[in-house]
């Protein structure tokens, strides 16, 4: 390399560094955009939708990783302290709770508070009379609130408010984006309401109990093979209970999910002579051509087939 081109290469280096920062999505505002950090996929989705072009959103949970027991690297903990905004869900990912407590980021949205999960963990106008009174319902809060789209809308509002504090010039954009997202979530809720209104069955057998909020909202009954923690091994007694439910209720389908091994669900389904299908708890995004709404629409179709809805 001749001397002049070397000098040019050196001059170009800072620009490359800036580009590297933005594509890496680390918590840096070299780009002039707000650097937001979400703790896992549904919160990342909301923050991206509300932030639009003004905000770079990184996630603390890699896209195809199950978020319950995520571990954070020291670099990620540093990102938590340097981010302009952190959107997380207290009580769901202990490592993230710890990092937020340690790092004390300047602006934080806690989805647990925004969605009203800390006020008893149920939705204000829940229609369901179904409580899974089989000794498998947990006293603890079901963290999977995002599967009820109406509970995600208040998080969009909280994110818009927090982004406005960070970046007041974007106030109108954030408000308009939050309103547009709320409208899409309302349309999704309406599709679920009408799509699940008339079905031959209402029992949904899932591999882990991620669908409590969804079941309550739409009048279904969830029977989880594992509990709220997807990695928990079901006991032989639990497998017998689930098998009894499948036989007694004429269940056609045992659902498994994208980020957890389907082995237990497949074995049980084979033993009982029923189908398996995917019901995605949306804890991550296995396919980045999809998003929250498109996966939720696929879930609705899978439920309608399994429950013979008209
Ligand atoms: Zn879960």
PDB file of C-alpha atoms in Angstrom, residues 27-296:
ATOM      1  CA  UNK A  27     -25.539   1.540  23.492  1.00  0.00           C
ATOM      2  CA  UNK A  28     -23.852   4.461  21.801  1.00  0.00           C
ATOM      3  CA  UNK A  29     -25.259   7.654  20.419  1.00  0.00           C
ATOM      4  CA  UNK A  30     -22.458   8.276  17.916  1.00  0.00           C
ATOM      5  CA  UNK A  31     -25.196   8.064  15.299  1.00  0.00           C
ATOM      6  CA  UNK A  32     -27.203  10.901  16.823  1.00  0.00           C
ATOM      7  CA  UNK A  33     -30.018   8.460  17.327  1.00  0.00           C
ATOM      8  CA  UNK A  34     -31.395   7.397  20.687  1.00  0.00           C
ATOM      9  CA  UNK A  35     -29.761   4.164  21.909  1.00  0.00           C
ATOM     10  CA  UNK A  36     -32.403   1.974  23.501  1.00  0.00           C
ATOM     11  CA  UNK A  37     -31.938  -1.451  25.012  1.00  0.00           C
ATOM     12  CA  UNK A  38     -34.800  -3.932  25.392  1.00  0.00           C
ATOM     13  CA  UNK A  39     -34.502  -7.046  27.508  1.00  0.00           C
ATOM     14  CA  UNK A  40     -36.213  -9.512  25.120  1.00  0.00           C
ATOM     15  CA  UNK A  41     -38.204  -9.717  21.918  1.00  0.00           C
ATOM     16  CA  UNK A  42     -41.745  -8.379  22.592  1.00  0.00           C
ATOM     17  CA  UNK A  43     -40.298  -5.338  24.376  1.00  0.00           C
ATOM     18  CA  UNK A  44     -37.767  -4.884  21.565  1.00  0.00           C
ATOM     19  CA  UNK A  45     -40.630  -4.986  19.055  1.00  0.00           C
ATOM     20  CA  UNK A  46     -42.613  -2.321  20.919  1.00  0.00           C
ATOM     21  CA  UNK A  47     -39.560  -0.081  21.326  1.00  0.00           C
ATOM     22  CA  UNK A  48     -38.673  -0.398  17.626  1.00  0.00           C
ATOM     23  CA  UNK A  49     -42.224   0.346  16.518  1.00  0.00           C
ATOM     24  CA  UNK A  50     -42.556   3.385  18.796  1.00  0.00           C
ATOM     25  CA  UNK A  51     -39.011   4.664  18.214  1.00  0.00           C
ATOM     26  CA  UNK A  52     -39.103   4.318  14.436  1.00  0.00           C
ATOM     27  CA  UNK A  53     -36.164   5.930  12.619  1.00  0.00           C
ATOM     28  CA  UNK A  54     -35.084   8.021  15.600  1.00  0.00           C
ATOM     29  CA  UNK A  55     -34.082   5.082  17.793  1.00  0.00           C
ATOM     30  CA  UNK A  56     -31.634   2.168  17.583  1.00  0.00           C
ATOM     31  CA  UNK A  57     -32.913  -0.770  19.596  1.00  0.00           C
ATOM     32  CA  UNK A  58     -30.694  -3.618  20.744  1.00  0.00           C
ATOM     33  CA  UNK A  59     -31.886  -6.630  22.740  1.00  0.00           C
ATOM     34  CA  UNK A  60     -30.213  -8.200  25.761  1.00  0.00           C
ATOM     35  CA  UNK A  61     -31.585 -11.607  24.703  1.00  0.00           C
ATOM     36  CA  UNK A  62     -30.276 -12.929  21.354  1.00  0.00           C
ATOM     37  CA  UNK A  63     -33.160 -13.445  18.904  1.00  0.00           C
ATOM     38  CA  UNK A  64     -33.353 -17.236  19.003  1.00  0.00           C
ATOM     39  CA  UNK A  65     -32.590 -17.686  22.700  1.00  0.00           C
ATOM     40  CA  UNK A  66     -35.218 -18.528  25.284  1.00  0.00           C
ATOM     41  CA  UNK A  67     -35.266 -15.470  27.604  1.00  0.00           C
ATOM     42  CA  UNK A  68     -36.241 -16.876  31.029  1.00  0.00           C
ATOM     43  CA  UNK A  69     -32.749 -17.609  32.304  1.00  0.00           C
ATOM     44  CA  UNK A  70     -30.654 -15.309  30.127  1.00  0.00           C
ATOM     45  CA  UNK A  71     -27.145 -14.533  31.407  1.00  0.00           C
ATOM     46  CA  UNK A  72     -25.525 -11.181  30.676  1.00  0.00           C
ATOM     47  CA  UNK A  73     -21.898 -10.619  29.715  1.00  0.00           C
ATOM     48  CA  UNK A  74     -19.958  -7.774  31.388  1.00  0.00           C
ATOM     49  CA  UNK A  75     -20.232  -5.888  28.064  1.00  0.00           C
ATOM     50  CA  UNK A  76     -24.018  -6.190  28.161  1.00  0.00           C
ATOM     51  CA  UNK A  77     -24.109  -4.931  31.745  1.00  0.00           C
ATOM     52  CA  UNK A  78     -22.047  -1.939  30.558  1.00  0.00           C
ATOM     53  CA  UNK A  79     -24.581  -1.396  27.749  1.00  0.00           C
ATOM     54  CA  UNK A  80     -27.341  -1.256  30.365  1.00  0.00           C
ATOM     55  CA  UNK A  81     -25.613   1.654  32.093  1.00  0.00           C
ATOM     56  CA  UNK A  82     -24.794   3.572  28.903  1.00  0.00           C
ATOM     57  CA  UNK A  83     -28.153   3.127  27.130  1.00  0.00           C
ATOM     58  CA  UNK A  84     -30.384   6.190  26.786  1.00  0.00           C
ATOM     59  CA  UNK A  85     -33.396   4.019  27.613  1.00  0.00           C
ATOM     60  CA  UNK A  86     -33.756   0.488  29.003  1.00  0.00           C
ATOM     61  CA  UNK A  87     -37.060  -1.354  28.510  1.00  0.00           C
ATOM     62  CA  UNK A  88     -37.316  -4.489  30.628  1.00  0.00           C
ATOM     63  CA  UNK A  89     -39.790  -6.543  32.666  1.00  0.00           C
ATOM     64  CA  UNK A  90     -38.949  -6.765  36.354  1.00  0.00           C
ATOM     65  CA  UNK A  91     -39.406 -10.203  37.898  1.00  0.00           C
ATOM     66  CA  UNK A  92     -38.979 -12.091  34.607  1.00  0.00           C
ATOM     67  CA  UNK A  93     -35.218 -12.214  33.942  1.00  0.00           C
ATOM     68  CA  UNK A  94     -33.212 -12.109  37.196  1.00  0.00           C
ATOM     69  CA  UNK A  95     -29.922 -11.226  35.445  1.00  0.00           C
ATOM     70  CA  UNK A  96     -31.555  -8.193  33.824  1.00  0.00           C
ATOM     71  CA  UNK A  97     -33.139  -7.085  37.116  1.00  0.00           C
ATOM     72  CA  UNK A  98     -29.710  -7.232  38.704  1.00  0.00           C
ATOM     73  CA  UNK A  99     -28.034  -5.286  35.883  1.00  0.00           C
ATOM     74  CA  UNK A 100     -30.692  -2.543  35.973  1.00  0.00           C
ATOM     75  CA  UNK A 101     -30.337  -2.253  39.737  1.00  0.00           C
ATOM     76  CA  UNK A 102     -26.543  -2.071  39.470  1.00  0.00           C
ATOM     77  CA  UNK A 103     -26.338   0.229  36.462  1.00  0.00           C
ATOM     78  CA  UNK A 104     -29.156   2.642  37.372  1.00  0.00           C
ATOM     79  CA  UNK A 105     -29.748   3.705  33.744  1.00  0.00           C
ATOM     80  CA  UNK A 106     -31.096   7.234  33.300  1.00  0.00           C
ATOM     81  CA  UNK A 107     -34.386   6.222  31.701  1.00  0.00           C
ATOM     82  CA  UNK A 108     -36.173   2.959  32.341  1.00  0.00           C
ATOM     83  CA  UNK A 109     -39.540   1.484  31.365  1.00  0.00           C
ATOM     84  CA  UNK A 110     -40.577  -1.469  33.510  1.00  0.00           C
ATOM     85  CA  UNK A 111     -43.201  -3.396  31.544  1.00  0.00           C
ATOM     86  CA  UNK A 112     -44.400  -5.115  34.722  1.00  0.00           C
ATOM     87  CA  UNK A 113     -45.613  -1.754  35.999  1.00  0.00           C
ATOM     88  CA  UNK A 114     -46.699  -0.405  32.602  1.00  0.00           C
ATOM     89  CA  UNK A 115     -48.840  -3.478  31.826  1.00  0.00           C
ATOM     90  CA  UNK A 116     -50.319  -3.545  35.331  1.00  0.00           C
ATOM     91  CA  UNK A 117     -48.864  -7.012  36.014  1.00  0.00           C
ATOM     92  CA  UNK A 118     -47.940  -5.946  39.551  1.00  0.00           C
ATOM     93  CA  UNK A 119     -51.603  -5.253  40.297  1.00  0.00           C
ATOM     94  CA  UNK A 120     -52.536  -8.919  40.577  1.00  0.00           C
ATOM     95  CA  UNK A 121     -51.402 -10.190  37.210  1.00  0.00           C
ATOM     96  CA  UNK A 122     -54.820 -10.301  35.614  1.00  0.00           C
ATOM     97  CA  UNK A 123     -56.322  -8.135  32.962  1.00  0.00           C
ATOM     98  CA  UNK A 124     -58.929  -5.584  34.013  1.00  0.00           C
ATOM     99  CA  UNK A 125     -61.713  -6.852  31.769  1.00  0.00           C
ATOM    100  CA  UNK A 126     -60.840 -10.519  31.564  1.00  0.00           C
ATOM    101  CA  UNK A 127     -63.811 -12.514  30.267  1.00  0.00           C
ATOM    102  CA  UNK A 128     -62.628 -15.962  31.336  1.00  0.00           C
ATOM    103  CA  UNK A 129     -64.392 -18.015  33.944  1.00  0.00           C
ATOM    104  CA  UNK A 130     -61.800 -20.715  33.316  1.00  0.00           C
ATOM    105  CA  UNK A 131     -59.283 -21.096  36.066  1.00  0.00           C
ATOM    106  CA  UNK A 132     -56.987 -24.059  35.647  1.00  0.00           C
ATOM    107  CA  UNK A 133     -57.861 -25.548  39.013  1.00  0.00           C
ATOM    108  CA  UNK A 134     -55.638 -28.567  38.586  1.00  0.00           C
ATOM    109  CA  UNK A 135     -52.969 -27.693  41.102  1.00  0.00           C
ATOM    110  CA  UNK A 136     -50.675 -26.611  38.292  1.00  0.00           C
ATOM    111  CA  UNK A 137     -51.570 -22.910  38.246  1.00  0.00           C
ATOM    112  CA  UNK A 138     -48.894 -20.874  39.951  1.00  0.00           C
ATOM    113  CA  UNK A 139     -49.312 -18.449  42.805  1.00  0.00           C
ATOM    114  CA  UNK A 140     -46.614 -16.334  41.199  1.00  0.00           C
ATOM    115  CA  UNK A 141     -47.528 -13.949  38.410  1.00  0.00           C
ATOM    116  CA  UNK A 142     -47.646 -15.336  34.913  1.00  0.00           C
ATOM    117  CA  UNK A 143     -45.037 -13.146  33.211  1.00  0.00           C
ATOM    118  CA  UNK A 144     -46.231 -13.798  29.637  1.00  0.00           C
ATOM    119  CA  UNK A 145     -48.497 -10.748  29.464  1.00  0.00           C
ATOM    120  CA  UNK A 146     -47.493  -9.898  25.863  1.00  0.00           C
ATOM    121  CA  UNK A 147     -49.582 -12.774  24.513  1.00  0.00           C
ATOM    122  CA  UNK A 148     -52.642 -10.662  25.369  1.00  0.00           C
ATOM    123  CA  UNK A 149     -52.168  -7.872  22.799  1.00  0.00           C
ATOM    124  CA  UNK A 150     -54.253  -5.427  24.816  1.00  0.00           C
ATOM    125  CA  UNK A 151     -51.720  -5.642  27.638  1.00  0.00           C
ATOM    126  CA  UNK A 152     -48.881  -4.640  25.314  1.00  0.00           C
ATOM    127  CA  UNK A 153     -50.550  -1.349  24.328  1.00  0.00           C
ATOM    128  CA  UNK A 154     -49.892   0.449  27.658  1.00  0.00           C
ATOM    129  CA  UNK A 155     -46.210  -0.509  27.307  1.00  0.00           C
ATOM    130  CA  UNK A 156     -46.174   1.331  23.960  1.00  0.00           C
ATOM    131  CA  UNK A 157     -47.505   4.437  25.742  1.00  0.00           C
ATOM    132  CA  UNK A 158     -44.871   4.179  28.475  1.00  0.00           C
ATOM    133  CA  UNK A 159     -42.110   3.777  25.871  1.00  0.00           C
ATOM    134  CA  UNK A 160     -43.400   6.847  23.969  1.00  0.00           C
ATOM    135  CA  UNK A 161     -43.344   8.898  27.188  1.00  0.00           C
ATOM    136  CA  UNK A 162     -39.835   7.749  28.103  1.00  0.00           C
ATOM    137  CA  UNK A 163     -38.461   8.365  24.590  1.00  0.00           C
ATOM    138  CA  UNK A 164     -39.989  11.849  24.706  1.00  0.00           C
ATOM    139  CA  UNK A 165     -38.044  12.568  27.890  1.00  0.00           C
ATOM    140  CA  UNK A 166     -34.823  11.397  26.222  1.00  0.00           C
ATOM    141  CA  UNK A 167     -35.505  13.114  22.878  1.00  0.00           C
ATOM    142  CA  UNK A 168     -38.182  15.852  23.204  1.00  0.00           C
ATOM    143  CA  UNK A 169     -37.903  16.745  19.489  1.00  0.00           C
ATOM    144  CA  UNK A 170     -39.352  13.336  18.665  1.00  0.00           C
ATOM    145  CA  UNK A 171     -42.432  13.712  20.877  1.00  0.00           C
ATOM    146  CA  UNK A 172     -44.974  13.866  18.041  1.00  0.00           C
ATOM    147  CA  UNK A 173     -43.350  10.937  16.214  1.00  0.00           C
ATOM    148  CA  UNK A 174     -43.322   8.743  19.310  1.00  0.00           C
ATOM    149  CA  UNK A 175     -46.954   9.578  20.126  1.00  0.00           C
ATOM    150  CA  UNK A 176     -48.100   8.873  16.554  1.00  0.00           C
ATOM    151  CA  UNK A 177     -46.121   5.609  16.408  1.00  0.00           C
ATOM    152  CA  UNK A 178     -47.517   4.442  19.764  1.00  0.00           C
ATOM    153  CA  UNK A 179     -51.058   5.236  18.618  1.00  0.00           C
ATOM    154  CA  UNK A 180     -50.504   3.327  15.354  1.00  0.00           C
ATOM    155  CA  UNK A 181     -49.147   0.312  17.240  1.00  0.00           C
ATOM    156  CA  UNK A 182     -52.054   0.438  19.688  1.00  0.00           C
ATOM    157  CA  UNK A 183     -54.444   0.360  16.716  1.00  0.00           C
ATOM    158  CA  UNK A 184     -52.661  -2.706  15.255  1.00  0.00           C
ATOM    159  CA  UNK A 185     -52.829  -4.443  18.641  1.00  0.00           C
ATOM    160  CA  UNK A 186     -56.543  -3.638  18.922  1.00  0.00           C
ATOM    161  CA  UNK A 187     -57.128  -5.143  15.469  1.00  0.00           C
ATOM    162  CA  UNK A 188     -55.222  -8.261  16.521  1.00  0.00           C
ATOM    163  CA  UNK A 189     -57.326  -8.503  19.682  1.00  0.00           C
ATOM    164  CA  UNK A 190     -60.496  -8.236  17.594  1.00  0.00           C
ATOM    165  CA  UNK A 191     -59.248 -11.002  15.259  1.00  0.00           C
ATOM    166  CA  UNK A 192     -58.657 -13.261  18.277  1.00  0.00           C
ATOM    167  CA  UNK A 193     -62.047 -12.427  19.784  1.00  0.00           C
ATOM    168  CA  UNK A 194     -63.986 -13.228  16.636  1.00  0.00           C
ATOM    169  CA  UNK A 195     -61.690 -16.077  15.570  1.00  0.00           C
ATOM    170  CA  UNK A 196     -62.038 -17.914  18.885  1.00  0.00           C
ATOM    171  CA  UNK A 197     -65.665 -17.029  19.630  1.00  0.00           C
ATOM    172  CA  UNK A 198     -67.217 -20.278  18.348  1.00  0.00           C
ATOM    173  CA  UNK A 199     -65.067 -23.370  18.826  1.00  0.00           C
ATOM    174  CA  UNK A 200     -65.807 -27.025  19.519  1.00  0.00           C
ATOM    175  CA  UNK A 201     -63.205 -27.214  22.299  1.00  0.00           C
ATOM    176  CA  UNK A 202     -61.523 -24.769  24.666  1.00  0.00           C
ATOM    177  CA  UNK A 203     -58.632 -26.759  26.173  1.00  0.00           C
ATOM    178  CA  UNK A 204     -55.160 -25.850  24.896  1.00  0.00           C
ATOM    179  CA  UNK A 205     -52.319 -28.232  25.829  1.00  0.00           C
ATOM    180  CA  UNK A 206     -48.981 -26.413  25.665  1.00  0.00           C
ATOM    181  CA  UNK A 207     -45.399 -27.422  26.416  1.00  0.00           C
ATOM    182  CA  UNK A 208     -44.903 -24.638  28.983  1.00  0.00           C
ATOM    183  CA  UNK A 209     -47.450 -22.418  30.690  1.00  0.00           C
ATOM    184  CA  UNK A 210     -46.859 -19.317  28.620  1.00  0.00           C
ATOM    185  CA  UNK A 211     -50.438 -18.767  27.535  1.00  0.00           C
ATOM    186  CA  UNK A 212     -52.287 -17.935  30.760  1.00  0.00           C
ATOM    187  CA  UNK A 213     -52.989 -14.320  29.823  1.00  0.00           C
ATOM    188  CA  UNK A 214     -54.027 -15.291  26.296  1.00  0.00           C
ATOM    189  CA  UNK A 215     -56.300 -18.041  27.657  1.00  0.00           C
ATOM    190  CA  UNK A 216     -57.959 -15.698  30.166  1.00  0.00           C
ATOM    191  CA  UNK A 217     -58.578 -13.016  27.578  1.00  0.00           C
ATOM    192  CA  UNK A 218     -60.177 -15.337  25.026  1.00  0.00           C
ATOM    193  CA  UNK A 219     -61.980 -17.815  27.261  1.00  0.00           C
ATOM    194  CA  UNK A 220     -59.652 -20.779  26.751  1.00  0.00           C
ATOM    195  CA  UNK A 221     -58.247 -23.205  29.290  1.00  0.00           C
ATOM    196  CA  UNK A 222     -54.502 -23.783  29.250  1.00  0.00           C
ATOM    197  CA  UNK A 223     -53.010 -27.082  30.366  1.00  0.00           C
ATOM    198  CA  UNK A 224     -49.230 -26.845  30.451  1.00  0.00           C
ATOM    199  CA  UNK A 225     -46.996 -29.922  30.379  1.00  0.00           C
ATOM    200  CA  UNK A 226     -44.255 -27.937  32.121  1.00  0.00           C
ATOM    201  CA  UNK A 227     -44.870 -24.994  34.396  1.00  0.00           C
ATOM    202  CA  UNK A 228     -44.020 -21.362  33.775  1.00  0.00           C
ATOM    203  CA  UNK A 229     -40.341 -22.252  33.394  1.00  0.00           C
ATOM    204  CA  UNK A 230     -39.937 -23.935  29.976  1.00  0.00           C
ATOM    205  CA  UNK A 231     -36.872 -25.928  31.033  1.00  0.00           C
ATOM    206  CA  UNK A 232     -38.597 -27.686  33.945  1.00  0.00           C
ATOM    207  CA  UNK A 233     -38.934 -31.443  33.393  1.00  0.00           C
ATOM    208  CA  UNK A 234     -42.522 -32.642  33.838  1.00  0.00           C
ATOM    209  CA  UNK A 235     -43.010 -35.434  36.398  1.00  0.00           C
ATOM    210  CA  UNK A 236     -44.526 -38.793  35.364  1.00  0.00           C
ATOM    211  CA  UNK A 237     -47.565 -37.835  37.463  1.00  0.00           C
ATOM    212  CA  UNK A 238     -47.966 -34.593  35.511  1.00  0.00           C
ATOM    213  CA  UNK A 239     -47.673 -36.446  32.197  1.00  0.00           C
ATOM    214  CA  UNK A 240     -50.462 -38.818  33.324  1.00  0.00           C
ATOM    215  CA  UNK A 241     -52.663 -35.838  34.292  1.00  0.00           C
ATOM    216  CA  UNK A 242     -52.130 -34.208  30.911  1.00  0.00           C
ATOM    217  CA  UNK A 243     -52.848 -37.513  29.136  1.00  0.00           C
ATOM    218  CA  UNK A 244     -56.143 -37.757  31.062  1.00  0.00           C
ATOM    219  CA  UNK A 245     -57.105 -34.234  30.002  1.00  0.00           C
ATOM    220  CA  UNK A 246     -56.274 -35.018  26.359  1.00  0.00           C
ATOM    221  CA  UNK A 247     -58.507 -38.118  26.436  1.00  0.00           C
ATOM    222  CA  UNK A 248     -61.354 -36.593  28.494  1.00  0.00           C
ATOM    223  CA  UNK A 249     -61.538 -33.347  26.519  1.00  0.00           C
ATOM    224  CA  UNK A 250     -60.972 -34.809  23.057  1.00  0.00           C
ATOM    225  CA  UNK A 251     -57.872 -32.666  22.595  1.00  0.00           C
ATOM    226  CA  UNK A 252     -56.591 -32.983  18.997  1.00  0.00           C
ATOM    227  CA  UNK A 253     -53.273 -31.190  19.257  1.00  0.00           C
ATOM    228  CA  UNK A 254     -50.381 -30.863  21.673  1.00  0.00           C
ATOM    229  CA  UNK A 255     -48.577 -27.592  21.110  1.00  0.00           C
ATOM    230  CA  UNK A 256     -44.841 -27.151  21.289  1.00  0.00           C
ATOM    231  CA  UNK A 257     -42.806 -24.004  20.783  1.00  0.00           C
ATOM    232  CA  UNK A 258     -39.981 -22.784  18.623  1.00  0.00           C
ATOM    233  CA  UNK A 259     -37.206 -22.114  21.158  1.00  0.00           C
ATOM    234  CA  UNK A 260     -37.564 -25.203  23.348  1.00  0.00           C
ATOM    235  CA  UNK A 261     -37.047 -28.862  22.381  1.00  0.00           C
ATOM    236  CA  UNK A 262     -40.342 -30.453  21.230  1.00  0.00           C
ATOM    237  CA  UNK A 263     -39.299 -33.904  22.479  1.00  0.00           C
ATOM    238  CA  UNK A 264     -41.687 -34.219  25.451  1.00  0.00           C
ATOM    239  CA  UNK A 265     -44.646 -32.871  23.464  1.00  0.00           C
ATOM    240  CA  UNK A 266     -43.888 -35.188  20.532  1.00  0.00           C
ATOM    241  CA  UNK A 267     -43.544 -38.282  22.717  1.00  0.00           C
ATOM    242  CA  UNK A 268     -46.798 -37.560  24.535  1.00  0.00           C
ATOM    243  CA  UNK A 269     -48.652 -36.822  21.288  1.00  0.00           C
ATOM    244  CA  UNK A 270     -47.371 -40.061  19.715  1.00  0.00           C
ATOM    245  CA  UNK A 271     -48.459 -42.060  22.793  1.00  0.00           C
ATOM    246  CA  UNK A 272     -51.941 -40.537  22.637  1.00  0.00           C
ATOM    247  CA  UNK A 273     -52.329 -40.564  18.858  1.00  0.00           C
ATOM    248  CA  UNK A 274     -52.847 -36.788  18.517  1.00  0.00           C
ATOM    249  CA  UNK A 275     -51.106 -34.137  16.417  1.00  0.00           C
ATOM    250  CA  UNK A 276     -48.433 -31.648  17.379  1.00  0.00           C
ATOM    251  CA  UNK A 277     -48.303 -28.037  16.176  1.00  0.00           C
ATOM    252  CA  UNK A 278     -46.386 -24.874  16.987  1.00  0.00           C
ATOM    253  CA  UNK A 279     -47.848 -22.295  19.357  1.00  0.00           C
ATOM    254  CA  UNK A 280     -45.197 -19.625  19.683  1.00  0.00           C
ATOM    255  CA  UNK A 281     -44.931 -17.876  23.072  1.00  0.00           C
ATOM    256  CA  UNK A 282     -43.160 -15.010  21.285  1.00  0.00           C
ATOM    257  CA  UNK A 283     -40.353 -14.990  23.812  1.00  0.00           C
ATOM    258  CA  UNK A 284     -37.944 -14.637  20.917  1.00  0.00           C
ATOM    259  CA  UNK A 285     -38.169 -14.458  17.153  1.00  0.00           C
ATOM    260  CA  UNK A 286     -37.037 -17.655  15.443  1.00  0.00           C
ATOM    261  CA  UNK A 287     -37.523 -16.187  11.935  1.00  0.00           C
ATOM    262  CA  UNK A 288     -36.613 -12.554  11.359  1.00  0.00           C
ATOM    263  CA  UNK A 289     -38.911 -12.312   8.343  1.00  0.00           C
ATOM    264  CA  UNK A 290     -41.692 -12.403  10.952  1.00  0.00           C
ATOM    265  CA  UNK A 291     -42.696  -9.986  13.682  1.00  0.00           C
ATOM    266  CA  UNK A 292     -44.894  -9.955  16.768  1.00  0.00           C
ATOM    267  CA  UNK A 293     -48.117  -9.435  14.830  1.00  0.00           C
ATOM    268  CA  UNK A 294     -47.444 -12.022  12.100  1.00  0.00           C
ATOM    269  CA  UNK A 295     -46.488 -14.691  14.662  1.00  0.00           C
ATOM    270  CA  UNK A 296     -49.574 -13.863  16.751  1.00  0.00           C
TER     271      UNK A 296
END
